[in-house]
N, CA, C and O atoms as a Maestro MAE file, in Angstrom:
{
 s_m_m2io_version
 :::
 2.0.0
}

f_m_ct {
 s_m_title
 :::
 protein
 m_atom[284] {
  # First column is atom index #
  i_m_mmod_type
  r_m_x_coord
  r_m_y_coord
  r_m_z_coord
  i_m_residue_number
  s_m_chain_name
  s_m_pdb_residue_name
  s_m_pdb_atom_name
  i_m_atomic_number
  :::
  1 25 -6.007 0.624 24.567 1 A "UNK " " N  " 7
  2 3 -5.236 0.949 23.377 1 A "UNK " " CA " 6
  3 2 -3.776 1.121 23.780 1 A "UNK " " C  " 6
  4 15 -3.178 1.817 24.600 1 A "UNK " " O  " 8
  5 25 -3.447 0.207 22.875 2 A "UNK " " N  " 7
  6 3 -1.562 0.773 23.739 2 A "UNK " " CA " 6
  7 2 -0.791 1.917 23.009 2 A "UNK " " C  " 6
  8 15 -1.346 2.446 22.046 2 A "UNK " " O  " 8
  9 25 0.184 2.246 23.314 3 A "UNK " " N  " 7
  10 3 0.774 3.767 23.138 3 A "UNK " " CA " 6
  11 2 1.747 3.299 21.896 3 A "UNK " " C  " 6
  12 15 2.688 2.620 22.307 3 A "UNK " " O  " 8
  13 25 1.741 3.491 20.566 4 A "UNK " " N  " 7
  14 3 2.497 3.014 19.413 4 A "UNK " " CA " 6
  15 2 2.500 4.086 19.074 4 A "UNK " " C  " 6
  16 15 1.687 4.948 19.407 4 A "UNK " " O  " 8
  17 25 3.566 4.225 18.238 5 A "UNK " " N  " 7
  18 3 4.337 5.418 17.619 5 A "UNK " " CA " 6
  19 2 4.057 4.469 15.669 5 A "UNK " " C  " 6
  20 15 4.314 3.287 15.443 5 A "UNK " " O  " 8
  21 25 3.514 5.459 14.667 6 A "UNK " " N  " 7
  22 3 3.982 4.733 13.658 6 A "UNK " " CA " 6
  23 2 4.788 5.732 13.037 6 A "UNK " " C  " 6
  24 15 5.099 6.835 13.487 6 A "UNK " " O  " 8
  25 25 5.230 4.959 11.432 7 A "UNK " " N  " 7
  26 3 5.236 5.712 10.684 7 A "UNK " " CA " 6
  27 2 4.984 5.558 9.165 7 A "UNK " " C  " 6
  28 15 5.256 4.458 8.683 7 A "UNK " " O  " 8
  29 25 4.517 6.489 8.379 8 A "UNK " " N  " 7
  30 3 3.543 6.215 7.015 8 A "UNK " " CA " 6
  31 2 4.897 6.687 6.287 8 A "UNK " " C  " 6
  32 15 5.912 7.290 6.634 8 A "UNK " " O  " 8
  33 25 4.458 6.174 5.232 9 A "UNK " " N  " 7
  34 3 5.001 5.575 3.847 9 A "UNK " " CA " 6
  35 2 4.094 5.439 2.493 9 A "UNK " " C  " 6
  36 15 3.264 4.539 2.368 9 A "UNK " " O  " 8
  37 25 4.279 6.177 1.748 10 A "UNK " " N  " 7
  38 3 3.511 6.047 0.524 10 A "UNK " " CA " 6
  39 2 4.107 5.196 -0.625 10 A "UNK " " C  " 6
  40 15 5.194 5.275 -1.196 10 A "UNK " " O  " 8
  41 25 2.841 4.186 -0.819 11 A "UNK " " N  " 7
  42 3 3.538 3.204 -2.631 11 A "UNK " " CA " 6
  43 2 2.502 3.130 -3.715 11 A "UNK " " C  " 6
  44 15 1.602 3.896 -3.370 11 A "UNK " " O  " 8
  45 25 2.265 2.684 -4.629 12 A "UNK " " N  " 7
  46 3 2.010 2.877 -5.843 12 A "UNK " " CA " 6
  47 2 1.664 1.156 -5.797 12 A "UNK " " C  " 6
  48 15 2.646 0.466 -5.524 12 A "UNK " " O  " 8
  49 25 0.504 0.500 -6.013 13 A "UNK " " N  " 7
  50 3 0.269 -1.210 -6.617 13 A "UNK " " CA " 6
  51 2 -0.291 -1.102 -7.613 13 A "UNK " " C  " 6
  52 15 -1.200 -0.287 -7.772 13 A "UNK " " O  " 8
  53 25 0.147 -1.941 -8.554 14 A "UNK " " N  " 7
  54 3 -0.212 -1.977 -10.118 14 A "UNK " " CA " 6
  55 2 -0.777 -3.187 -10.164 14 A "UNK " " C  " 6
  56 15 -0.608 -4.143 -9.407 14 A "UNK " " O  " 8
  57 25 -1.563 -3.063 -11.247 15 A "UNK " " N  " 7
  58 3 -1.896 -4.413 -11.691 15 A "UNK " " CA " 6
  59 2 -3.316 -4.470 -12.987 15 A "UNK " " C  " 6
  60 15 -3.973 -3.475 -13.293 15 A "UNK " " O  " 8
  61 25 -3.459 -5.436 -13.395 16 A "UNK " " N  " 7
  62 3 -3.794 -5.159 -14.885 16 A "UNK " " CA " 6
  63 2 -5.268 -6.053 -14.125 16 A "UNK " " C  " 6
  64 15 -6.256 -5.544 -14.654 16 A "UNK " " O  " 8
  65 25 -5.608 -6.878 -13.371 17 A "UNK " " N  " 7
  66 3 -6.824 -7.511 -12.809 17 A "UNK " " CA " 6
  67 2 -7.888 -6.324 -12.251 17 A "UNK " " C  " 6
  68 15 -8.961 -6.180 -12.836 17 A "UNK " " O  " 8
  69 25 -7.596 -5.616 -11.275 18 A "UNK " " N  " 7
  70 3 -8.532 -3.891 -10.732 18 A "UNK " " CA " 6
  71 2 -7.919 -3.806 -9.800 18 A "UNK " " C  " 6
  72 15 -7.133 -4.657 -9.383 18 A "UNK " " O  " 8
  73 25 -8.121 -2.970 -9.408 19 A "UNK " " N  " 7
  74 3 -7.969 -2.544 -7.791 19 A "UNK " " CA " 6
  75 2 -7.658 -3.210 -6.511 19 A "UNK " " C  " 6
  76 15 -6.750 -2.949 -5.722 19 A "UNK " " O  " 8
  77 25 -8.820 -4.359 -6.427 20 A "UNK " " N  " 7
  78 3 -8.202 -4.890 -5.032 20 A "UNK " " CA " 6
  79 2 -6.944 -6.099 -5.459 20 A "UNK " " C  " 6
  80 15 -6.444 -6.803 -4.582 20 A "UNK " " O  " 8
  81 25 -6.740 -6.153 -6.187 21 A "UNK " " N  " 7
  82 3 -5.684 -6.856 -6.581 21 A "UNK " " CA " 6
  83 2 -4.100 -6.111 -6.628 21 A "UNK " " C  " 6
  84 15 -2.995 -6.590 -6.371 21 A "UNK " " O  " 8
  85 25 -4.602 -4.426 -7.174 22 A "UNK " " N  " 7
  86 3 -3.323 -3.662 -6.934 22 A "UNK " " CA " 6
  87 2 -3.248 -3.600 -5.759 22 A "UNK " " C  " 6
  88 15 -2.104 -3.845 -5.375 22 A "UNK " " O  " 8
  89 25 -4.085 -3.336 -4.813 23 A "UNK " " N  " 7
  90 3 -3.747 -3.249 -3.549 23 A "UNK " " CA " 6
  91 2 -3.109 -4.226 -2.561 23 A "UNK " " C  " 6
  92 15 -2.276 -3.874 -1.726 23 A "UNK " " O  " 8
  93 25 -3.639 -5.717 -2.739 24 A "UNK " " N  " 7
  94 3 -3.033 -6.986 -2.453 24 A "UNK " " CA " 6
  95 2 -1.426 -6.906 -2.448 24 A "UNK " " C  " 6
  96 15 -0.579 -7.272 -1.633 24 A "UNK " " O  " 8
  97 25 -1.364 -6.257 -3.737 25 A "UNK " " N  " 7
  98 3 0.213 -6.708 -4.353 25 A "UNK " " CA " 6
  99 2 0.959 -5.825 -3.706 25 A "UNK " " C  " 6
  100 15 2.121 -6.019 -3.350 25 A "UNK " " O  " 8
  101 25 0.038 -4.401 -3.460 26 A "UNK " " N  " 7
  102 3 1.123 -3.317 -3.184 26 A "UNK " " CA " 6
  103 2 1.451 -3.908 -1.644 26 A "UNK " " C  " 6
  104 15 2.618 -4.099 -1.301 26 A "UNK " " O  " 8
  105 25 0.109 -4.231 -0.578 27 A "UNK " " N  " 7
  106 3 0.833 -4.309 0.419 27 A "UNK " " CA " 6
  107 2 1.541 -5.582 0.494 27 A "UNK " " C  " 6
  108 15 2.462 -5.637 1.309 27 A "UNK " " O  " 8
  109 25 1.234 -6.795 -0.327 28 A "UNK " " N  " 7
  110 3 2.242 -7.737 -0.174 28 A "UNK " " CA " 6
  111 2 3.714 -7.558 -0.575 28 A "UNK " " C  " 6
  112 15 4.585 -8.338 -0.190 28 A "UNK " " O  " 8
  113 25 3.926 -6.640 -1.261 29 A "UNK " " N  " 7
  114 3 5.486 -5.731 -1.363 29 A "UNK " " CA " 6
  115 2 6.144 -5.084 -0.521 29 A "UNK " " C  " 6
  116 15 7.285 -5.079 -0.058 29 A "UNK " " O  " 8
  117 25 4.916 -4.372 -0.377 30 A "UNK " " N  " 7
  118 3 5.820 -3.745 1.139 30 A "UNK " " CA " 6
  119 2 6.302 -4.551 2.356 30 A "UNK " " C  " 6
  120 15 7.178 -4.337 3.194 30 A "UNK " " O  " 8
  121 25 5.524 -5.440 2.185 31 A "UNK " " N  " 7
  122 3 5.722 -6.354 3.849 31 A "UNK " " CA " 6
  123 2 6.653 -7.173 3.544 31 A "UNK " " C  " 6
  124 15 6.902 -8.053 4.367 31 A "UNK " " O  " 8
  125 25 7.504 -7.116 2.158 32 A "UNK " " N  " 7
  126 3 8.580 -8.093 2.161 32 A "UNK " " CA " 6
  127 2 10.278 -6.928 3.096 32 A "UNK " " C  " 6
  128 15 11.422 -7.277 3.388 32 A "UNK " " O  " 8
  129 25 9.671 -5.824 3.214 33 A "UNK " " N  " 7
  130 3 11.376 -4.931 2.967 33 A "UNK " " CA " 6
  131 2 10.232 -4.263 4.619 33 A "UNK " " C  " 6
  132 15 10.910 -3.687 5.471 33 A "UNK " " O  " 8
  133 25 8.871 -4.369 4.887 34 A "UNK " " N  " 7
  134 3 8.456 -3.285 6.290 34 A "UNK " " CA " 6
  135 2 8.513 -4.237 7.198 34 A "UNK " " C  " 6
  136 15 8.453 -5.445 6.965 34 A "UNK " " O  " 8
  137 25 8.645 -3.659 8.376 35 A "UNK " " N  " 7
  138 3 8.194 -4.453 9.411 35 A "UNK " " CA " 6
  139 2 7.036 -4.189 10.287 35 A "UNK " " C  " 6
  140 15 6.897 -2.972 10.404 35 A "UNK " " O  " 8
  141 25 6.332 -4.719 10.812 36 A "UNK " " N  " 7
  142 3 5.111 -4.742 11.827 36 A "UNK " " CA " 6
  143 2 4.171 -3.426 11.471 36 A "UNK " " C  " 6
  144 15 3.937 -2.515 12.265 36 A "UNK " " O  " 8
  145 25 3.520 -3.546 9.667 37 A "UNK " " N  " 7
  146 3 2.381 -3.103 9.478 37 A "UNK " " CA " 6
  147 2 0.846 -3.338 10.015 37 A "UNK " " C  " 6
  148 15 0.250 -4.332 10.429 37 A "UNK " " O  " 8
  149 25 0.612 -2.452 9.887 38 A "UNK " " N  " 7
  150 3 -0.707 -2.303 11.088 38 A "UNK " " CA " 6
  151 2 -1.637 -1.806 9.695 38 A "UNK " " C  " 6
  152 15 -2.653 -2.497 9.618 38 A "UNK " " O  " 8
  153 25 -1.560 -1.047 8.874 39 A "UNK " " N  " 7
  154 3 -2.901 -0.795 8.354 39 A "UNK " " CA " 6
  155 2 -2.827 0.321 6.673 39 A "UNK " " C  " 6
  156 15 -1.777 0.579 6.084 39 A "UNK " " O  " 8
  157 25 -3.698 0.615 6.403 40 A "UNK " " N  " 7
  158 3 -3.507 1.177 4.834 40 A "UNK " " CA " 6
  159 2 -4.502 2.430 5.089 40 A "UNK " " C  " 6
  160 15 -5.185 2.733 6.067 40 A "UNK " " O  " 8
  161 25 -4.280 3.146 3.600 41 A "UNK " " N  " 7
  162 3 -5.270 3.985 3.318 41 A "UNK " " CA " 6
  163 2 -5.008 4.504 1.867 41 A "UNK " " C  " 6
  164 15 -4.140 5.304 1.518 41 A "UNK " " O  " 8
  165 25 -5.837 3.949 1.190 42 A "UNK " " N  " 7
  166 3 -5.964 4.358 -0.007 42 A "UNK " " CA " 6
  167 2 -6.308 5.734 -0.817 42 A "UNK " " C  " 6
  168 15 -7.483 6.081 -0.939 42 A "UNK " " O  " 8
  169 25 -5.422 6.373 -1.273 43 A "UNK " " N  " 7
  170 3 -5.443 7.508 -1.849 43 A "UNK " " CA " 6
  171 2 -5.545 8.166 -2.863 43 A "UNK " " C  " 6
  172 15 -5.765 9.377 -2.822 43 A "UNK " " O  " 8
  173 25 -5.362 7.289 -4.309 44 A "UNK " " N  " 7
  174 3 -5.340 7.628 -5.521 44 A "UNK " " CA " 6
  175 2 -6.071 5.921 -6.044 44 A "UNK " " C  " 6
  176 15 -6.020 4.773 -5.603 44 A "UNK " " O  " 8
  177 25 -6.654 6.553 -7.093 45 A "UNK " " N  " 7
  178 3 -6.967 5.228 -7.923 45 A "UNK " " CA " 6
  179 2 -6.563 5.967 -9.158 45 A "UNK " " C  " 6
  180 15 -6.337 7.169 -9.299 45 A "UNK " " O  " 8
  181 25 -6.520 4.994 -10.016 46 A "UNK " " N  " 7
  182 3 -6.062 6.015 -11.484 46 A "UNK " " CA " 6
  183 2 -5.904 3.905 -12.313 46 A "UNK " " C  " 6
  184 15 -6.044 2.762 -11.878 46 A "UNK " " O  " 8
  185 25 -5.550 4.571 -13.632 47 A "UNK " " N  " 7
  186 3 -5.467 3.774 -14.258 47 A "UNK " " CA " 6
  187 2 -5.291 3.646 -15.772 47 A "UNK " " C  " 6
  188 15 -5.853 4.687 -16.113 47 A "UNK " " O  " 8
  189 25 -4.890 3.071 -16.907 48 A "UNK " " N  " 7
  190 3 -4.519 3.077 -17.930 48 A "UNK " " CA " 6
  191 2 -6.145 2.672 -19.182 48 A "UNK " " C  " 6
  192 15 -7.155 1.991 -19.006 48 A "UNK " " O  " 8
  193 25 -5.754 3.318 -20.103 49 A "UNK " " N  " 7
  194 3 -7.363 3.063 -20.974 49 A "UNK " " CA " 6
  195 2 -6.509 2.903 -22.724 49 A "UNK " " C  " 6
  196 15 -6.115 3.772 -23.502 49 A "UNK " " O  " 8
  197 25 -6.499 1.742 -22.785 50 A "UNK " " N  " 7
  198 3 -6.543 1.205 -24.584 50 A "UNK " " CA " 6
  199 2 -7.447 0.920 -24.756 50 A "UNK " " C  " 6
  200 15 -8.141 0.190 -24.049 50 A "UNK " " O  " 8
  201 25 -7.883 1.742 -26.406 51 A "UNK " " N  " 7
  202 3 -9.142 1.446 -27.536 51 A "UNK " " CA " 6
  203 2 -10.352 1.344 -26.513 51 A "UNK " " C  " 6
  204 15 -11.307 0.575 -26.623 51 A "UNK " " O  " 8
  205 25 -10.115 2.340 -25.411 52 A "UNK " " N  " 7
  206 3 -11.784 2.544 -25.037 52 A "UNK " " CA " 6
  207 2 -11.876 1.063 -24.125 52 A "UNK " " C  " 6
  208 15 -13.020 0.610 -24.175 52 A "UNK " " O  " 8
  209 25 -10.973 0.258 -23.346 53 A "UNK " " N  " 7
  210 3 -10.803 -0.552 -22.545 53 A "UNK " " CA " 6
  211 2 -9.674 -0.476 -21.509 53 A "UNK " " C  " 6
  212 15 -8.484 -0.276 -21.753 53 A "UNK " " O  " 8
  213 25 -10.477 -0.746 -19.826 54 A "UNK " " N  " 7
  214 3 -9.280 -0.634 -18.890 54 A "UNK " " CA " 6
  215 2 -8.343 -1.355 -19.220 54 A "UNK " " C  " 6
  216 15 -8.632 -2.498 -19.573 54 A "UNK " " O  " 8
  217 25 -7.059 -0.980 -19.218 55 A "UNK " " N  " 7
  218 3 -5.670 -2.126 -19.432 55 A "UNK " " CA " 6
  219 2 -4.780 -2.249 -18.028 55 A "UNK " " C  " 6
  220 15 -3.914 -3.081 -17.756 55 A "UNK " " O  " 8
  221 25 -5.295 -1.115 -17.211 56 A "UNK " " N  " 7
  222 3 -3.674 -1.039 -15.998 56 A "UNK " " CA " 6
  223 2 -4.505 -0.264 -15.188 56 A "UNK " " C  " 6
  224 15 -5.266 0.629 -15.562 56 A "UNK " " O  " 8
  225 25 -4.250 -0.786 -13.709 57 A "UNK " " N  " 7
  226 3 -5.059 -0.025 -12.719 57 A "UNK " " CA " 6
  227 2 -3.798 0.120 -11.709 57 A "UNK " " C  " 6
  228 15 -3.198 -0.789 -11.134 57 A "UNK " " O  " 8
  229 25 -3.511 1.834 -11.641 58 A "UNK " " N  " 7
  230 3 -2.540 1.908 -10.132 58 A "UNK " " CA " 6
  231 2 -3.278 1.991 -8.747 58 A "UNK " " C  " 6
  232 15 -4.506 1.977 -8.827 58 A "UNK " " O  " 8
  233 25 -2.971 2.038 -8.044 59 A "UNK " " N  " 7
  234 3 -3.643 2.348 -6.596 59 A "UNK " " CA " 6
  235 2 -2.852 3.323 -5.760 59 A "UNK " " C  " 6
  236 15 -1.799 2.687 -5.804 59 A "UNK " " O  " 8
  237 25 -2.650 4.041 -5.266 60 A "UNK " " N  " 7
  238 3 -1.873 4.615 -4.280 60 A "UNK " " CA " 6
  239 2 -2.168 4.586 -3.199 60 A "UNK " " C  " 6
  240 15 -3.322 4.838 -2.853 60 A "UNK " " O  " 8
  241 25 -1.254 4.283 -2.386 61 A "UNK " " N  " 7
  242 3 -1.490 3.783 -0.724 61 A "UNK " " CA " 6
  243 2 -0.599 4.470 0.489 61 A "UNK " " C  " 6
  244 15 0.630 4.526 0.483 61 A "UNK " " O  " 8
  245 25 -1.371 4.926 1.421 62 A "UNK " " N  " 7
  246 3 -0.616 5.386 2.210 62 A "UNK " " CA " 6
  247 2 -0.385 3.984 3.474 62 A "UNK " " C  " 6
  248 15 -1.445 3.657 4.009 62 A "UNK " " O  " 8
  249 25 0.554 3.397 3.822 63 A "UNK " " N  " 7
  250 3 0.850 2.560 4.405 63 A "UNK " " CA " 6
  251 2 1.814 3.328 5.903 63 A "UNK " " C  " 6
  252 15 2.605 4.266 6.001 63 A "UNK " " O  " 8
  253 25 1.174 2.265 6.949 64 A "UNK " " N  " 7
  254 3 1.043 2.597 8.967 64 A "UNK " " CA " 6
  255 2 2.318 1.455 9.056 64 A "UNK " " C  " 6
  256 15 2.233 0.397 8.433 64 A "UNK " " O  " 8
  257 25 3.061 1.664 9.581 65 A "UNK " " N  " 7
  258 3 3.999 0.784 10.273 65 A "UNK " " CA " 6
  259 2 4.363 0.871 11.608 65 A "UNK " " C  " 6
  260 15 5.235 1.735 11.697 65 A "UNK " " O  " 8
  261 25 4.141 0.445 12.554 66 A "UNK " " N  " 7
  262 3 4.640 0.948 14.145 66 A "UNK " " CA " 6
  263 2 6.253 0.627 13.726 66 A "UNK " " C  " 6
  264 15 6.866 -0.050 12.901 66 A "UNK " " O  " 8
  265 25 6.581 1.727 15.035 67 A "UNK " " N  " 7
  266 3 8.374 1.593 15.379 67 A "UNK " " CA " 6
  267 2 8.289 1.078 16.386 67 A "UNK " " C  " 6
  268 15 7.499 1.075 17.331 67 A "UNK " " O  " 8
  269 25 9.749 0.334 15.957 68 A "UNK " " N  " 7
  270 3 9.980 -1.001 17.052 68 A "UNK " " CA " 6
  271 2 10.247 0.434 18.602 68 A "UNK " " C  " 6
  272 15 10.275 1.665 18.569 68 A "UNK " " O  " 8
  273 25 10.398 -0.643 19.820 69 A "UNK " " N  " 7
  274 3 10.119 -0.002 20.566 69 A "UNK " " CA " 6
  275 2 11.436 0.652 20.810 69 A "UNK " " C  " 6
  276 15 12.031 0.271 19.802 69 A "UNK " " O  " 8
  277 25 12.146 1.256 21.357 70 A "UNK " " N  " 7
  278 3 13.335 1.860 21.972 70 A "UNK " " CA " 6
  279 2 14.074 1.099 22.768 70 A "UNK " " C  " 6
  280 15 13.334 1.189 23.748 70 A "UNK " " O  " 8
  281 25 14.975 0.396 23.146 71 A "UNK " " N  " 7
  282 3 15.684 -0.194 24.161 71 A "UNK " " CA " 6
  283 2 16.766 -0.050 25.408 71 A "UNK " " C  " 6
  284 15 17.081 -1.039 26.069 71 A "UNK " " O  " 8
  :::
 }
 m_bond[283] {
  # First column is bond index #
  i_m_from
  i_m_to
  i_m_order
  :::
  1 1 2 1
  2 2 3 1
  3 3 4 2
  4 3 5 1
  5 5 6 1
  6 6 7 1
  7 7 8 2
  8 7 9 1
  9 9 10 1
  10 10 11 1
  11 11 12 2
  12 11 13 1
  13 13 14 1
  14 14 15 1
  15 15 16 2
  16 15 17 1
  17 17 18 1
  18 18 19 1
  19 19 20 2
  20 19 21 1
  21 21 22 1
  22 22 23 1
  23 23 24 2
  24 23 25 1
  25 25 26 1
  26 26 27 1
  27 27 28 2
  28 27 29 1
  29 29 30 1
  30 30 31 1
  31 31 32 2
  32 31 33 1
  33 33 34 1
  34 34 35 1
  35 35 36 2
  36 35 37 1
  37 37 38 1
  38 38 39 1
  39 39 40 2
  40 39 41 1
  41 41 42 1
  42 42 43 1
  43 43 44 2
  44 43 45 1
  45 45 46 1
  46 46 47 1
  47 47 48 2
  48 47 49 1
  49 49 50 1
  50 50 51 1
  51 51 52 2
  52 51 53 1
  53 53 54 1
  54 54 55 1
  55 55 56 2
  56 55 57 1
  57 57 58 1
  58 58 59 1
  59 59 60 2
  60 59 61 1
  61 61 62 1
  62 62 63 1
  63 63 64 2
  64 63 65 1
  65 65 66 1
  66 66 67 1
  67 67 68 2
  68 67 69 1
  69 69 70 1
  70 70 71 1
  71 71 72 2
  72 71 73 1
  73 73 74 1
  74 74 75 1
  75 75 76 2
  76 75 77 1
  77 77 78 1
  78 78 79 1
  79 79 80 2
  80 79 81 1
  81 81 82 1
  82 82 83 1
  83 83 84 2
  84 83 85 1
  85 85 86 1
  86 86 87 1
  87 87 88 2
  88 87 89 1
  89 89 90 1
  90 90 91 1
  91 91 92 2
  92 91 93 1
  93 93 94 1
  94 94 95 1
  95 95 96 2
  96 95 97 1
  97 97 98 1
  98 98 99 1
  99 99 100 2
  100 99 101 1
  101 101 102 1
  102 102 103 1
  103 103 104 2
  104 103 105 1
  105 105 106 1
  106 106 107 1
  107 107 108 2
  108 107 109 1
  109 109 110 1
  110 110 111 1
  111 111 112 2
  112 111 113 1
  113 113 114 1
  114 114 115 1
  115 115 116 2
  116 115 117 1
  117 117 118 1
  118 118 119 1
  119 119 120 2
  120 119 121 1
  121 121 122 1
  122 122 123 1
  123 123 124 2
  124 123 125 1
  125 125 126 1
  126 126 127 1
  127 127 128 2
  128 127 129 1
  129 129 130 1
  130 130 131 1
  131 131 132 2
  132 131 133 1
  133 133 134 1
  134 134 135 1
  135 135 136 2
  136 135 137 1
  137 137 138 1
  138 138 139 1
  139 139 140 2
  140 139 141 1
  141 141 142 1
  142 142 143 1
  143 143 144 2
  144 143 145 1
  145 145 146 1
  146 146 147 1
  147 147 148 2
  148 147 149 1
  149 149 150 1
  150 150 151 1
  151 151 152 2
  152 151 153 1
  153 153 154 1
  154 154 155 1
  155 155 156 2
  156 155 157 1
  157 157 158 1
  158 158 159 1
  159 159 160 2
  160 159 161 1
  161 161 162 1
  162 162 163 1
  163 163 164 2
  164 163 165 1
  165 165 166 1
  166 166 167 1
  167 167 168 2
  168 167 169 1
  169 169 170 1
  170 170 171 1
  171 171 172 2
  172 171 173 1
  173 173 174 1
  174 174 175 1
  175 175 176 2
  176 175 177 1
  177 177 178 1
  178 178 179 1
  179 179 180 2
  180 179 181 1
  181 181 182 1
  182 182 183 1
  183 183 184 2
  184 183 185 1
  185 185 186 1
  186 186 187 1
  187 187 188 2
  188 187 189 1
  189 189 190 1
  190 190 191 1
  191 191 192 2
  192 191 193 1
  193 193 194 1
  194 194 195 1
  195 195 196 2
  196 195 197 1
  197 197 198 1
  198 198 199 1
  199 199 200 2
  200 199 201 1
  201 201 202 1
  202 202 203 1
  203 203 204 2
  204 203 205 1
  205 205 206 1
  206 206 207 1
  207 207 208 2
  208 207 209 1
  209 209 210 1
  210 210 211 1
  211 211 212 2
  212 211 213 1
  213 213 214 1
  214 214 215 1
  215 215 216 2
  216 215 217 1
  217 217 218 1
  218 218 219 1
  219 219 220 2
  220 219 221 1
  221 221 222 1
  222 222 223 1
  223 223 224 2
  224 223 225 1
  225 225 226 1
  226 226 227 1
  227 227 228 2
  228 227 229 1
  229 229 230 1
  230 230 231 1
  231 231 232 2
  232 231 233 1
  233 233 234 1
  234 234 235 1
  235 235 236 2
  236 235 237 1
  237 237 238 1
  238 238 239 1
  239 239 240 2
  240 239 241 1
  241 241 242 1
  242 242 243 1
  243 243 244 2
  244 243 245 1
  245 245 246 1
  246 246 247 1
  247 247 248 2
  248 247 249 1
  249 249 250 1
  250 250 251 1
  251 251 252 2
  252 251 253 1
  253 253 254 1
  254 254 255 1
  255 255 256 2
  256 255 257 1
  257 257 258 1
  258 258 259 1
  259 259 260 2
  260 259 261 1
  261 261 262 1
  262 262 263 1
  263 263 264 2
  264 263 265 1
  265 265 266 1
  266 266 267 1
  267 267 268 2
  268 267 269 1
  269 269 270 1
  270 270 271 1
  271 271 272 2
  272 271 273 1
  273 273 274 1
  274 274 275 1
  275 275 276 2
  276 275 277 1
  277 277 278 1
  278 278 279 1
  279 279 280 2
  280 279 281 1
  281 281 282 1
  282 282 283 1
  283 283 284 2
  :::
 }
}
Protein backbone atom coordinates (compact mmCIF):
# COMPACT_ATOMS: atom_id res chain seq x y z
CA UNK A 1 0.00 0.00 0.00
CA UNK A 2 1.70 3.21 -0.70
CA UNK A 3 1.71 6.18 1.75
CA UNK A 4 -1.03 8.87 0.13
CA UNK A 5 -2.25 11.67 1.89
CA UNK A 6 -5.98 12.55 0.63
CA UNK A 7 -8.37 14.92 0.90
CA UNK A 8 -12.43 14.72 1.07
CA UNK A 9 -14.77 17.01 -0.30
CA UNK A 10 -18.44 16.88 -0.15
CA UNK A 11 -21.08 17.39 -3.43
CA UNK A 12 -24.58 17.02 -4.03
CA UNK A 13 -25.55 14.84 -7.86
CA UNK A 14 -28.89 15.43 -9.10
CA UNK A 15 -30.74 13.92 -11.46
CA UNK A 16 -34.32 13.12 -12.40
CA UNK A 17 -33.28 9.14 -13.87
CA UNK A 18 -32.33 7.62 -9.73
CA UNK A 19 -29.52 7.41 -8.03
CA UNK A 20 -26.83 5.77 -9.83
CA UNK A 21 -27.16 8.20 -12.40
CA UNK A 22 -26.92 11.14 -9.72
CA UNK A 23 -23.99 9.69 -8.70
CA UNK A 24 -22.36 9.19 -12.28
CA UNK A 25 -22.95 12.88 -12.83
CA UNK A 26 -21.86 14.01 -9.49
CA UNK A 27 -18.54 12.31 -9.82
CA UNK A 28 -18.24 13.10 -13.48
CA UNK A 29 -18.35 16.89 -12.24
CA UNK A 30 -16.10 16.75 -9.95
CA UNK A 31 -13.38 15.20 -12.03
CA UNK A 32 -13.73 18.04 -14.46
CA UNK A 33 -12.26 20.98 -11.69
CA UNK A 34 -10.41 17.51 -9.08
CA UNK A 35 -7.50 15.96 -9.67
CA UNK A 36 -6.37 12.25 -9.07
CA UNK A 37 -9.70 10.89 -7.42
CA UNK A 38 -9.41 7.67 -5.89
CA UNK A 39 -12.89 6.91 -4.51
CA UNK A 40 -16.55 7.96 -3.07
CA UNK A 41 -18.87 7.44 -0.30
CA UNK A 42 -22.24 8.02 -0.37
CA UNK A 43 -24.05 9.78 2.32
CA UNK A 44 -27.42 11.15 1.82
CA UNK A 45 -30.01 9.98 -0.65
CA UNK A 46 -33.06 12.19 -0.60
CA UNK A 47 -35.19 13.22 -3.33
CA UNK A 48 -38.18 15.20 -4.76
CA UNK A 49 -42.04 13.63 -4.81
CA UNK A 50 -44.90 15.23 -7.34
CA UNK A 51 -48.61 13.90 -7.17
CA UNK A 52 -47.37 10.85 -5.27
CA UNK A 53 -44.41 10.26 -8.04
CA UNK A 54 -40.46 10.39 -7.77
CA UNK A 55 -39.50 13.58 -9.89
CA UNK A 56 -35.69 14.46 -8.59
CA UNK A 57 -33.26 12.28 -6.85
CA UNK A 58 -30.13 14.11 -4.94
CA UNK A 59 -27.30 11.98 -3.76
CA UNK A 60 -24.72 13.28 -1.46
CA UNK A 61 -21.21 12.25 -1.76
CA UNK A 62 -18.32 12.38 0.14
CA UNK A 63 -15.49 12.39 -2.49
CA UNK A 64 -11.20 11.02 -1.74
CA UNK A 65 -8.74 12.91 -3.76
CA UNK A 66 -4.93 12.21 -3.08
CA UNK A 67 -2.48 15.34 -2.84
CA UNK A 68 -0.10 15.71 -5.35
CA UNK A 69 3.11 14.84 -3.83
CA UNK A 70 5.41 17.69 -2.30
CA UNK A 71 8.49 18.68 -4.32
Amino acid sequence: MSDNVYRVTEIVGSSTEGVDDAIRKGISRASQTLRNLDWFEVTQVRGHIENGEIEHYQVGLKVGFRLDDEE
